[in-house]
Coordinates of C-alpha atoms in Angstrom, one line a residue:
M25 CA -2.8 -10.6 -19.4
P26 CA -0.6 -7.6 -20.2
A27 CA -2.2 -4.5 -21.6
P28 CA -0.9 -3.4 -25.0
A29 CA -0.2 0.0 -23.5
T30 CA 2.4 -1.3 -21.1
A31 CA 3.8 -4.5 -22.6
D32 CA 6.8 -4.5 -24.9
S33 CA 5.2 -5.0 -28.3
G34 CA 8.1 -6.5 -30.1
A35 CA 9.8 -5.4 -33.3
A36 CA 6.8 -3.5 -34.6
Q37 CA 7.0 -1.2 -31.6
A38 CA 10.7 -1.5 -30.9
R39 CA 11.8 1.9 -32.1
I40 CA 13.8 3.4 -29.2
L41 CA 14.6 6.9 -28.1
P42 CA 17.9 7.9 -29.8
G43 CA 21.0 7.7 -27.6
I44 CA 19.4 5.4 -25.0
T45 CA 21.4 2.2 -24.4
G46 CA 21.5 -0.7 -22.1
Q47 CA 18.5 -1.6 -19.9
S48 CA 16.6 1.5 -20.8
R49 CA 16.6 0.4 -24.5
R50 CA 14.5 -2.6 -23.6
K51 CA 12.1 -0.4 -21.4
M52 CA 11.4 2.6 -23.6
R53 CA 9.3 2.0 -26.7
V54 CA 7.5 4.4 -29.0
P55 CA 3.9 4.8 -27.8
T56 CA 1.1 3.7 -30.0
P57 CA -1.1 6.4 -31.7
S58 CA -3.9 7.7 -29.6
L59 CA -7.3 6.1 -30.0
L60 CA -9.1 8.5 -27.6
G61 CA -10.8 10.5 -30.4
T62 CA -11.8 7.6 -32.6
F63 CA -15.4 6.5 -33.3
E64 CA -14.8 3.2 -31.5
F65 CA -13.9 4.9 -28.3
K66 CA -16.7 7.4 -28.5
I67 CA -19.0 4.5 -28.4
Y68 CA -17.2 3.2 -25.3
Y69 CA -17.5 6.6 -23.6
V70 CA -21.3 6.6 -24.1
I71 CA -21.7 3.0 -22.8
C72 CA -19.5 3.7 -19.8
V73 CA -21.3 6.9 -18.9
V74 CA -24.8 5.3 -19.2
T75 CA -23.7 2.2 -17.3
I76 CA -22.1 4.1 -14.4
A77 CA -25.1 6.4 -14.1
N78 CA -27.4 3.4 -14.1
M79 CA -25.3 1.7 -11.4
I80 CA -25.5 4.8 -9.2
Y81 CA -29.2 5.1 -9.6
T82 CA -29.8 1.4 -9.0
M83 CA -27.8 1.3 -5.8
Y84 CA -29.5 4.5 -4.5
Q85 CA -33.0 3.0 -5.2
A86 CA -32.0 -0.4 -3.6
S87 CA -31.0 1.5 -0.4
S88 CA -34.3 3.5 -0.4
P89 CA -36.3 3.6 2.9
K90 CA -39.3 2.7 0.7
R91 CA -38.0 -0.7 0.0
P92 CA -39.5 -3.5 2.1
E93 CA -36.0 -4.7 3.1
Y94 CA -35.2 -1.4 4.8
A95 CA -37.1 -2.2 7.9
E96 CA -34.9 -5.3 8.5
Y97 CA -31.6 -3.5 8.5
K98 CA -32.5 0.0 9.5
D99 CA -31.3 -0.6 13.1
E100 CA -27.8 -0.9 11.8
L101 CA -27.9 2.7 10.5
S102 CA -27.2 5.9 12.4
E103 CA -28.5 9.5 12.3
G104 CA -26.9 11.3 9.4
W105 CA -26.4 14.9 8.3
M106 CA -26.9 14.8 4.5
F107 CA -30.2 14.9 2.6
G108 CA -32.3 14.0 5.6
R109 CA -31.0 10.4 5.3
K110 CA -29.4 8.1 7.8
I111 CA -25.7 7.0 7.5
D112 CA -24.3 3.5 7.4
L113 CA -21.7 3.2 10.1
S114 CA -22.1 -0.5 10.6
D115 CA -18.5 -1.1 9.8
G116 CA -16.8 -1.2 13.2
Q117 CA -13.3 -0.1 12.0
W118 CA -14.6 2.9 10.1
D119 CA -17.0 3.9 12.9
T120 CA -14.1 3.8 15.4
F121 CA -11.9 5.9 13.1
R122 CA -14.6 8.4 12.3
S123 CA -15.7 8.9 15.9
H124 CA -12.1 9.4 17.1
L125 CA -11.0 11.4 14.2
P126 CA -11.1 14.9 15.9
A127 CA -9.1 13.6 18.9
F128 CA -6.5 11.9 16.6
A129 CA -6.2 15.0 14.5
G130 CA -5.7 17.1 17.6
V131 CA -3.0 14.9 19.0
M132 CA -1.2 14.7 15.6
F133 CA -1.3 18.5 15.2
L134 CA 0.1 18.9 18.7
Y135 CA 2.9 16.4 17.9
V136 CA 3.8 18.0 14.6
A137 CA 3.8 21.5 16.1
L138 CA 6.0 20.5 19.0
N139 CA 8.4 18.7 16.8
W140 CA 8.8 21.7 14.5
I141 CA 9.4 24.0 17.5
F142 CA 11.9 21.5 18.9
R143 CA 13.8 21.3 15.6
L144 CA 13.8 25.1 15.1
V145 CA 14.8 26.0 18.7
V146 CA 16.7 23.1 20.2
V147 CA 18.2 21.2 17.3
R148 CA 19.2 24.3 15.3
R149 CA 20.9 25.9 18.3
V150 CA 22.3 23.0 20.3
Y151 CA 23.0 20.6 17.5
S152 CA 24.1 22.9 14.8
D153 CA 27.1 20.6 14.0
F154 CA 24.5 17.9 13.2
L155 CA 22.7 20.1 10.7
A156 CA 26.0 21.2 9.1
S157 CA 27.2 17.6 8.8
P158 CA 24.6 14.9 9.6
T159 CA 27.1 12.1 9.4
K160 CA 29.1 13.4 12.3
V161 CA 26.4 12.3 14.8
R162 CA 26.1 8.5 15.0
G163 CA 23.8 6.7 17.4
V164 CA 20.8 8.6 18.9
L165 CA 19.9 11.3 16.4
P166 CA 19.0 14.7 17.8
T167 CA 15.9 14.8 15.5
L168 CA 14.5 11.8 17.3
W169 CA 14.6 13.0 20.9
L170 CA 11.2 14.6 20.8
P171 CA 9.6 11.7 18.8
F172 CA 11.0 9.3 21.3
L173 CA 9.5 11.1 24.3
F174 CA 6.2 12.0 22.6
A175 CA 5.8 8.4 21.3
T176 CA 6.3 7.0 24.8
V177 CA 3.7 9.3 26.3
F178 CA 1.4 8.7 23.3
T179 CA 1.6 4.9 23.7
I180 CA 1.0 5.1 27.5
G181 CA -2.1 7.2 26.9
L182 CA -3.4 4.7 24.3
S183 CA -2.5 1.5 26.1
G184 CA -2.1 2.4 29.7
V185 CA -0.4 -0.2 31.8
S186 CA -0.4 -2.6 28.8
S187 CA 2.5 -0.5 27.5
V188 CA 4.6 -2.8 29.7
F189 CA 3.7 -5.7 27.4
I190 CA 4.7 -3.6 24.3
L191 CA 8.0 -2.7 25.9
A192 CA 8.7 -6.3 26.8
I193 CA 7.9 -7.7 23.3
A194 CA 9.9 -4.9 21.6
G195 CA 12.8 -5.3 24.0
G196 CA 12.9 -9.0 23.4
N197 CA 13.1 -8.4 19.6
Y198 CA 15.9 -5.8 20.1
L199 CA 18.0 -8.2 22.3
L200 CA 17.6 -11.0 19.8
A201 CA 18.7 -8.7 16.9
K202 CA 21.7 -7.3 18.7
R203 CA 22.9 -10.7 20.0
L204 CA 22.2 -12.8 16.9
G205 CA 22.6 -10.3 14.0
G206 CA 25.0 -11.6 11.4
Q207 CA 24.5 -15.3 12.1
K208 CA 23.2 -17.4 9.2
W209 CA 20.3 -18.8 11.2
A210 CA 19.4 -15.4 12.8
P211 CA 16.5 -14.6 10.4
A212 CA 14.8 -17.9 11.3
V213 CA 14.9 -16.9 15.0
F214 CA 13.6 -13.4 14.3
W215 CA 10.7 -14.7 12.3
A216 CA 9.9 -17.4 14.8
Y217 CA 9.9 -14.9 17.6
N218 CA 7.7 -12.4 15.8
M219 CA 5.2 -15.0 14.5
A220 CA 5.0 -16.4 18.0
V221 CA 4.2 -12.8 19.2
L222 CA 1.3 -12.6 16.7
F223 CA -0.2 -15.9 17.8
T224 CA 0.2 -15.3 21.6
N225 CA -1.2 -11.8 21.3
E226 CA -4.3 -13.2 19.5
Y227 CA -4.7 -16.1 21.9
Y228 CA -4.5 -14.0 25.1
K229 CA -6.3 -11.0 23.6
G230 CA -3.6 -8.6 24.6
Y231 CA -2.9 -10.2 28.0
E232 CA -4.3 -9.3 31.3
F233 CA -2.6 -8.9 34.6
G234 CA -5.4 -10.7 36.3
Q235 CA -4.4 -13.8 34.3
M236 CA -1.0 -13.7 35.9
S237 CA -2.1 -13.0 39.5
Q238 CA -5.3 -12.0 41.1
S239 CA -3.4 -9.5 43.2
L240 CA -2.6 -7.6 40.0
A241 CA -6.1 -7.7 38.5
W242 CA -6.7 -4.1 39.5
L243 CA -4.2 -3.0 36.9
D244 CA -6.5 -4.2 34.1
E245 CA -8.7 -1.2 34.9
W246 CA -5.9 1.1 33.6
R247 CA -5.5 -0.3 30.1
G248 CA -5.8 3.1 28.3
V249 CA -8.1 4.2 25.5
L250 CA -7.0 1.4 23.2
R251 CA -7.7 -1.6 25.5
R252 CA -7.0 -4.1 22.7
W253 CA -3.6 -2.8 21.7
D254 CA -2.8 -6.2 20.2
I255 CA -5.2 -5.6 17.3
T256 CA -3.0 -2.9 15.8
F257 CA 0.3 -4.4 16.9
N258 CA 0.6 -6.3 13.6
I259 CA 1.9 -3.1 12.1
T260 CA 4.5 -2.8 14.9
M261 CA 5.5 -6.4 14.3
L262 CA 6.5 -5.4 10.7
R263 CA 8.8 -2.7 12.0
M264 CA 10.3 -5.1 14.5
V265 CA 11.2 -7.5 11.7
S266 CA 12.5 -4.6 9.6
F267 CA 14.9 -3.4 12.4
A268 CA 16.1 -7.0 13.1
M269 CA 16.8 -7.8 9.4
D270 CA 18.3 -4.4 8.5
Y271 CA 20.7 -4.8 11.4
H272 CA 21.4 -8.4 10.5
W273 CA 22.3 -7.4 7.0
R274 CA 24.5 -4.6 8.3
V275 CA 26.5 -7.0 10.3
R276 CA 26.8 -9.4 7.4
Q277 CA 28.1 -6.6 5.2
E278 CA 30.9 -5.9 7.7
S279 CA 32.2 -9.4 7.2
E280 CA 32.2 -9.0 3.4
T281 CA 33.6 -5.4 3.0
S282 CA 35.2 -2.7 5.0
I283 CA 33.2 -0.6 7.5
Q284 CA 34.5 2.6 5.8
Q285 CA 32.9 1.5 2.5
I286 CA 29.6 0.8 4.1
D287 CA 29.5 4.0 6.1
A288 CA 30.4 6.0 3.0
L289 CA 27.1 5.1 1.5
V290 CA 25.2 6.7 4.3
A291 CA 26.0 10.3 3.3
D292 CA 23.6 12.2 1.0
P293 CA 21.3 9.4 -0.4
K294 CA 20.2 10.2 -4.0
S295 CA 17.0 8.1 -4.1
D296 CA 14.5 6.3 -1.9
K297 CA 16.0 3.0 -3.1
E298 CA 19.4 4.0 -1.6
R299 CA 17.7 5.0 1.6
V300 CA 16.1 1.5 1.9
E301 CA 19.0 -0.7 0.7
N302 CA 22.0 1.2 2.2
S303 CA 22.7 0.3 5.8
C304 CA 22.9 3.0 8.5
F305 CA 25.9 3.5 10.8
A306 CA 26.3 0.6 13.2
Q307 CA 25.7 3.0 16.1
D308 CA 22.4 4.0 14.6
Y309 CA 20.9 0.6 15.5
C310 CA 20.4 1.7 19.1
F311 CA 17.4 1.3 21.4
A312 CA 16.4 5.0 21.4
N313 CA 16.2 5.1 17.6
Y314 CA 14.5 1.7 17.5
W315 CA 11.9 2.8 20.0
A316 CA 11.2 6.1 18.2
Y317 CA 10.9 4.1 14.9
L318 CA 8.5 1.5 16.3
L319 CA 6.1 4.1 18.0
Y320 CA 6.5 7.0 15.6
P321 CA 3.2 8.7 16.3
P322 CA 1.7 9.5 12.8
L323 CA 2.4 5.9 11.6
Y324 CA 2.1 3.9 14.8
L325 CA -1.5 2.6 14.5
T326 CA -1.9 2.2 10.8
G327 CA 1.2 2.7 8.7
P328 CA 2.2 3.2 5.9
I329 CA 5.2 0.9 6.5
I330 CA 8.7 2.3 6.3
T331 CA 11.9 0.4 6.8
F332 CA 14.2 1.2 9.6
N333 CA 17.0 2.2 7.2
N334 CA 14.8 4.6 5.3
F335 CA 13.4 6.1 8.6
I336 CA 16.8 6.8 10.0
S337 CA 18.1 8.1 6.7
Q338 CA 15.2 10.6 6.5
M339 CA 15.8 11.7 10.1
R340 CA 19.4 12.5 9.1
Y341 CA 18.7 13.7 5.6
P342 CA 15.1 14.9 5.1
S343 CA 13.5 13.8 1.8
P344 CA 13.4 16.6 -0.8
S345 CA 10.1 15.2 -2.1
V346 CA 8.2 16.6 0.8
S347 CA 7.2 20.2 0.3
V348 CA 4.6 22.5 1.9
K349 CA 2.7 22.9 -1.3
Y350 CA 2.5 19.1 -1.9
T351 CA 1.5 18.5 1.7
V352 CA -1.3 21.1 1.5
L353 CA -2.6 19.7 -1.8
Y354 CA -2.4 16.2 -0.3
G355 CA -4.5 17.3 2.7
I356 CA -7.1 18.8 0.3
R357 CA -7.3 15.5 -1.6
L358 CA -7.7 13.7 1.8
L359 CA -10.6 16.0 2.7
A360 CA -12.3 15.4 -0.6
S361 CA -12.0 11.6 -0.2
A362 CA -13.5 11.9 3.3
L363 CA -16.5 13.9 1.9
L364 CA -16.9 11.3 -0.8
M365 CA -17.1 8.6 1.8
E366 CA -19.8 10.5 3.7
L367 CA -21.8 10.9 0.5
I368 CA -21.6 7.2 -0.3
L369 CA -22.6 6.1 3.3
H370 CA -25.6 8.4 3.2
T371 CA -26.9 7.2 -0.1
V372 CA -25.8 3.5 -0.5
Y373 CA -26.2 1.2 2.6
C374 CA -23.9 -1.5 1.2
V375 CA -22.3 -2.5 4.5
A376 CA -25.5 -2.8 6.5
I377 CA -27.2 -4.7 3.7
S378 CA -24.2 -7.0 3.3
K379 CA -24.1 -7.7 7.1
W380 CA -27.8 -8.4 7.0
G381 CA -27.2 -10.9 4.3
H382 CA -30.7 -11.8 3.0
W383 CA -30.5 -11.5 -0.7
E384 CA -33.7 -13.3 -1.7
T385 CA -35.6 -10.1 -2.6
F386 CA -32.8 -8.4 -4.5
S387 CA -32.2 -8.9 -8.2
V388 CA -28.9 -10.3 -9.5
Y389 CA -27.9 -6.9 -10.8
E390 CA -28.5 -5.3 -7.3
I391 CA -26.6 -8.1 -5.6
S392 CA -23.6 -7.7 -7.8
L393 CA -23.6 -3.9 -7.3
F394 CA -23.7 -4.3 -3.5
G395 CA -20.8 -6.8 -3.8
Y396 CA -18.8 -4.3 -5.9
M397 CA -19.7 -1.4 -3.5
R398 CA -18.7 -3.5 -0.5
L399 CA -15.2 -3.9 -2.0
S400 CA -15.1 -0.2 -3.0
F401 CA -16.0 0.8 0.5
I402 CA -13.1 -1.2 1.9
W403 CA -10.8 0.4 -0.6
L404 CA -11.9 3.9 0.1
K405 CA -11.9 3.3 3.9
L406 CA -8.3 2.1 3.9
L407 CA -7.3 4.9 1.5
I408 CA -8.6 7.6 3.9
I409 CA -7.1 5.9 7.0
W410 CA -3.7 5.5 5.4
R411 CA -3.7 9.0 3.8
F412 CA -4.6 10.5 7.1
A413 CA -1.5 8.9 8.7
R414 CA 0.7 9.8 5.7
F415 CA -0.5 13.4 5.7
W416 CA 0.7 13.9 9.3
A417 CA 4.0 12.2 8.6
M418 CA 4.5 14.5 5.6
A419 CA 3.6 17.5 7.7
D420 CA 6.4 16.3 10.0
G421 CA 8.8 16.0 7.1
L422 CA 8.8 12.2 6.7
D423 CA 8.0 10.8 3.2
T424 CA 6.4 7.3 3.0
A425 CA 5.0 5.2 0.2
E426 CA 1.4 6.0 -1.0
N427 CA -0.5 2.8 -0.1
M428 CA -3.3 3.2 -2.7
R429 CA -1.6 4.3 -5.9
R430 CA -4.5 3.5 -8.1
C431 CA -8.3 3.3 -7.8
M432 CA -9.5 -0.2 -7.2
S433 CA -11.6 0.0 -10.4
N434 CA -8.5 1.0 -12.5
N435 CA -6.9 -2.5 -12.2
Y436 CA -7.1 -5.5 -14.4
S437 CA -3.8 -7.3 -13.6
L438 CA -3.5 -9.3 -10.3
Q439 CA 0.2 -8.5 -10.0
Q440 CA -0.3 -4.8 -10.5
F441 CA -3.3 -4.8 -8.2
W442 CA -1.3 -6.1 -5.3
R443 CA 1.6 -3.7 -6.0
D444 CA -0.8 -0.8 -5.8
W445 CA -3.0 -2.0 -2.9
H446 CA -1.2 -1.4 0.4
C447 CA 1.9 -0.6 -1.6
S448 CA 4.2 0.0 1.4
Y449 CA 3.2 -3.5 2.8
N450 CA 3.9 -5.0 -0.7
K451 CA 7.4 -3.4 -0.7
W452 CA 8.0 -4.7 2.8
I453 CA 6.9 -8.3 1.7
V454 CA 9.3 -8.1 -1.3
R455 CA 12.3 -7.0 0.8
Y456 CA 11.9 -9.2 3.8
V457 CA 10.0 -12.3 2.5
Y458 CA 9.9 -12.7 -1.3
I459 CA 13.5 -11.9 -2.1
P460 CA 15.1 -13.8 0.9
L461 CA 13.1 -16.9 -0.2
G462 CA 14.5 -16.8 -3.7
G463 CA 12.5 -14.1 -5.6
R464 CA 11.5 -15.0 -9.1
K465 CA 13.6 -18.1 -9.1
T466 CA 11.3 -19.8 -6.6
S467 CA 8.1 -17.8 -7.4
M468 CA 6.1 -21.0 -8.1
W469 CA 6.0 -21.9 -4.4
N470 CA 7.3 -18.6 -3.0
T471 CA 4.0 -16.9 -3.8
F472 CA 2.0 -19.4 -1.7
V473 CA 4.3 -18.8 1.3
V474 CA 4.0 -15.0 0.8
F475 CA 0.2 -15.1 0.7
T476 CA 0.0 -17.6 3.6
F477 CA 1.9 -15.1 5.7
V478 CA -0.3 -12.2 4.5
A479 CA -3.4 -14.1 5.6
L480 CA -1.9 -15.0 9.0
W481 CA -0.7 -11.5 9.5
H482 CA -4.2 -10.1 8.9
D483 CA -6.1 -12.6 11.1
L484 CA -5.8 -16.2 12.2
T485 CA -8.8 -17.5 10.4
M486 CA -9.4 -20.3 7.9
R487 CA -11.4 -18.0 5.8
L488 CA -8.4 -15.7 5.2
L489 CA -6.2 -18.7 4.4
Q490 CA -8.7 -19.8 1.8
W491 CA -8.6 -16.3 0.3
A492 CA -4.7 -16.3 0.3
W493 CA -4.5 -19.6 -1.5
I494 CA -7.1 -18.6 -4.1
I495 CA -5.1 -15.4 -4.8
A496 CA -1.9 -17.4 -5.1
L497 CA -3.5 -19.8 -7.5
L498 CA -4.8 -16.9 -9.6
F499 CA -1.2 -15.7 -10.2
L500 CA -0.4 -18.9 -12.2
P501 CA -2.8 -18.4 -15.1
E502 CA -2.0 -14.7 -15.4
G503 CA 1.8 -15.4 -15.4
L504 CA 1.4 -18.2 -18.0
A505 CA -0.8 -16.0 -20.2
T506 CA 1.6 -13.1 -19.9
W507 CA 4.6 -15.3 -20.8
Y508 CA 2.8 -16.9 -23.8
F509 CA 1.1 -13.9 -25.4
N510 CA 3.6 -11.2 -24.7
R511 CA 5.6 -12.1 -27.9
P512 CA 5.9 -10.4 -31.3
R513 CA 3.7 -13.0 -33.0
W514 CA 0.8 -11.9 -30.8
T515 CA 1.7 -8.2 -29.9
R516 CA 1.9 -7.3 -33.6
K517 CA -1.7 -8.5 -34.2
P518 CA -4.4 -5.7 -34.4
Y519 CA -6.6 -7.8 -32.1
F520 CA -3.9 -8.1 -29.4
R521 CA -5.7 -5.5 -27.2
L522 CA -8.9 -7.5 -27.5
L523 CA -7.1 -10.6 -26.2
C524 CA -5.8 -8.5 -23.3
S525 CA -9.2 -7.3 -22.4
L526 CA -10.7 -10.8 -22.6
G527 CA -8.1 -12.0 -20.1
G528 CA -8.3 -8.9 -18.0
T529 CA -12.0 -9.2 -17.6
V530 CA -11.6 -12.8 -16.2
N531 CA -9.0 -11.4 -13.8
I532 CA -11.4 -8.7 -12.5
V533 CA -14.2 -11.2 -11.9
A534 CA -11.8 -13.6 -10.2
M535 CA -10.3 -10.9 -8.0
M536 CA -13.8 -9.7 -6.9
I537 CA -14.8 -13.2 -6.0
A538 CA -11.6 -13.9 -4.1
N539 CA -11.7 -10.7 -2.1
L540 CA -15.4 -11.1 -1.3
V541 CA -14.5 -14.6 0.1
G542 CA -11.7 -13.1 2.2
F543 CA -13.1 -9.8 3.3
G544 CA -16.9 -10.0 2.7
D545 CA -19.6 -10.7 5.2
E546 CA -21.2 -13.9 6.4
G547 CA -23.8 -13.9 3.6
V548 CA -21.3 -13.8 0.8
D549 CA -21.8 -17.5 -0.1
K550 CA -25.6 -16.8 -0.8
M551 CA -24.7 -13.7 -2.7
L552 CA -22.3 -15.5 -5.1
A553 CA -24.7 -18.5 -5.4
K554 CA -27.4 -16.2 -6.7
V555 CA -25.1 -14.3 -9.1
F556 CA -23.8 -17.5 -10.6
S557 CA -27.1 -19.2 -10.9
R558 CA -29.1 -19.7 -14.1
E559 CA -30.9 -16.5 -13.3
G560 CA -27.6 -14.7 -13.5
F561 CA -26.2 -16.2 -16.7
V562 CA -27.5 -13.5 -19.1
F563 CA -26.5 -10.8 -16.6
L564 CA -22.9 -12.2 -16.4
A565 CA -22.7 -12.3 -20.2
V566 CA -23.6 -8.7 -20.4
V567 CA -21.2 -7.8 -17.6
Y568 CA -18.4 -9.6 -19.4
V569 CA -19.0 -7.7 -22.7
T570 CA -19.3 -4.3 -20.8
L571 CA -16.1 -4.9 -18.9
N572 CA -14.2 -5.6 -22.1
M573 CA -15.3 -2.2 -23.4
Y574 CA -14.3 -0.6 -20.1
L575 CA -10.9 -2.2 -20.2
Q576 CA -10.3 -0.8 -23.7
V577 CA -10.7 2.6 -22.2
I578 CA -8.4 1.7 -19.3
F579 CA -5.7 0.4 -21.7
E580 CA -5.8 3.6 -23.6
W581 CA -5.6 5.7 -20.4
R582 CA -2.5 3.7 -19.4
E583 CA -1.0 4.4 -22.8
Y584 CA -1.9 8.1 -22.4
E585 CA 0.1 8.1 -19.1
Y586 CA 3.0 6.4 -20.9
R587 CA 3.0 9.0 -23.7
K588 CA 3.6 11.7 -21.1
E589 CA 6.5 9.8 -19.5
Y590 CA 7.9 9.1 -23.0
A591 CA 7.7 12.8 -23.9
A592 CA 9.4 13.8 -20.7
A593 CA 12.1 11.2 -21.3
N594 CA 12.6 12.4 -24.8
K595 CA 12.8 16.0 -23.7
D596 CA 15.4 15.1 -21.0
T597 CA 17.4 13.2 -23.6
S598 CA 17.4 16.0 -26.1
T599 CA 18.4 18.5 -23.4
Q600 CA 21.3 16.3 -22.4
Q601 CA 22.4 15.9 -26.0
Q602 CA 22.4 19.7 -26.5
W603 CA 24.4 20.1 -23.3
E604 CA 26.9 17.5 -24.4
M605 CA 27.4 19.2 -27.8
T606 CA 28.0 22.6 -26.2
D607 CA 30.2 21.1 -23.5
T608 CA 32.4 19.2 -26.0
A609 CA 34.9 20.9 -28.4
P610 CA 33.6 20.7 -32.0
S611 CA 36.8 19.4 -33.5
A612 CA 37.4 16.6 -30.9
P613 CA 34.5 14.7 -29.4
A614 CA 35.1 13.7 -25.8
V615 CA 36.5 10.2 -25.5
G616 CA 34.1 7.8 -23.9
H617 CA 31.3 10.3 -23.8
T618 CA 27.9 8.7 -24.5
R619 CA 25.2 10.7 -26.0
G620 CA 21.7 10.5 -24.4
S621 CA 22.9 8.8 -21.3
S622 CA 20.1 6.9 -19.5
D623 CA 21.1 8.5 -16.2
S624 CA 18.6 11.3 -16.5
P625 CA 16.3 11.5 -13.4
T626 CA 13.2 10.8 -15.4
L627 CA 14.7 7.7 -17.0
V628 CA 16.1 6.4 -13.7
K629 CA 12.7 6.8 -12.1
R630 CA 11.2 5.0 -15.0
Q631 CA 13.7 2.2 -14.8
Q632 CA 13.1 1.8 -11.1
R633 CA 9.4 1.6 -11.5
A634 CA 9.8 -0.9 -14.4
G635 CA 12.2 -3.0 -12.2

């Protein structure tokens, strides 16, 4: 259900900023008075602090070497470096990333340093006309020569002779796009090809030369550091679809409008939305740019995802949002997140205990905490991996979407949760799957198609398909509740925020169950069976009440964020009005001049987010 802090609260809250018209009039409402200092919320603060402290203490004690269960799973632990305790590195993905982190960081530092030198020395001197007027160069961009070469060497180092398979698959997609782009049925071919690639990669486990001919079996000994290149190729597949579809839409546009009009939109993009939606020059869709985009070193293995149009646009016009100060602060935040992960894995052995899967001796409270921490670990693990890649892309001057925009525990809406979890992937899904299938007009069945693809893209297992269909089903009651209750007859009521928290708590529990089913360990069925037994009934009732209190704090925090946006928008509007009054002759107001135009950067940004 919608939070009162973010929903449009009807006529009672429909007072709008003066001078704002059109779409922004429906978006901007006067914020509600702050409740943060009230007696009610002081009680919530005390309960939240006590509860969180008890959760931390309980998980620490449940992971103690003094517990009898410790002897059963201690072999899953590794030697640590904090507090004389062992560290839980039983998650294979995190263990691989952590053990190879120095090497990855070294390679990325080398790439960024070489690319900056190349730009300063070669591009600035040899391609000065490109820097003066970026639209004069069409086709292979000078800023992509070094990324193209480094990406090729980097891929060969990672995958060895298997790079031949990567080249063949990518080349096939390129030829299909160039030959079929613009045809009505071309998207179906692109999708069929790329889905077939996912299935065959999985079935043949990255292919082996020995399977083709015994005389070539010796080549399998030279498969590079990343022998199973197909495991991370799912990310590359998204880029392949992006290139094919962006080129397809470019060709379609040429049949509907003049090439000059399309090309005019390339110059000097004003927003990220323009970079994504406006097509590149037709010559930009060449193999060199395509190859550099697919294998761009900082983002190659993990993402975040960026569309081909956006990537080329930033190679031509660097994003002004990337600055040295912001990149350094982002790196500090990344380091802090990594240290937090080390602290958690030294004190709470949630992964090892979940993999062990024997819950008979744990209490319902301990089991639920381990389930929560298992999901929190997945969130923090992916946050660090994605931020590591995004940090090096930013250091290279490329801006991408932040994949984890909110903490996992700061979500109560299923829709908002999936917009903030793997955000760049969500945007990719919306652009290349959801909207082409009809968008909101077909959302009843479109959502099931989207999440079926998400499950197949992650892994070809029935368990993930079950997870996807559960998530798709959960969208229905949330959508119906939002549609029914987000009306003045309800939003005007003083108990509206309580209704929202009652629905939000159900959402939180349902999302935890669904994600444990999809991404939990083998013993998750036993875990859930004990939590939802008679023994756990009283515990669940207490959890439900506590989560309702917690959500009241979350709602008010969202409203606090909105108050700051509203104040900034109000300031921009007032500044614009003052400018208009000084710019216009007092005796004759300018004809057609609208006070408080909604074109201010803050309001535009607000409208884009709201849309």
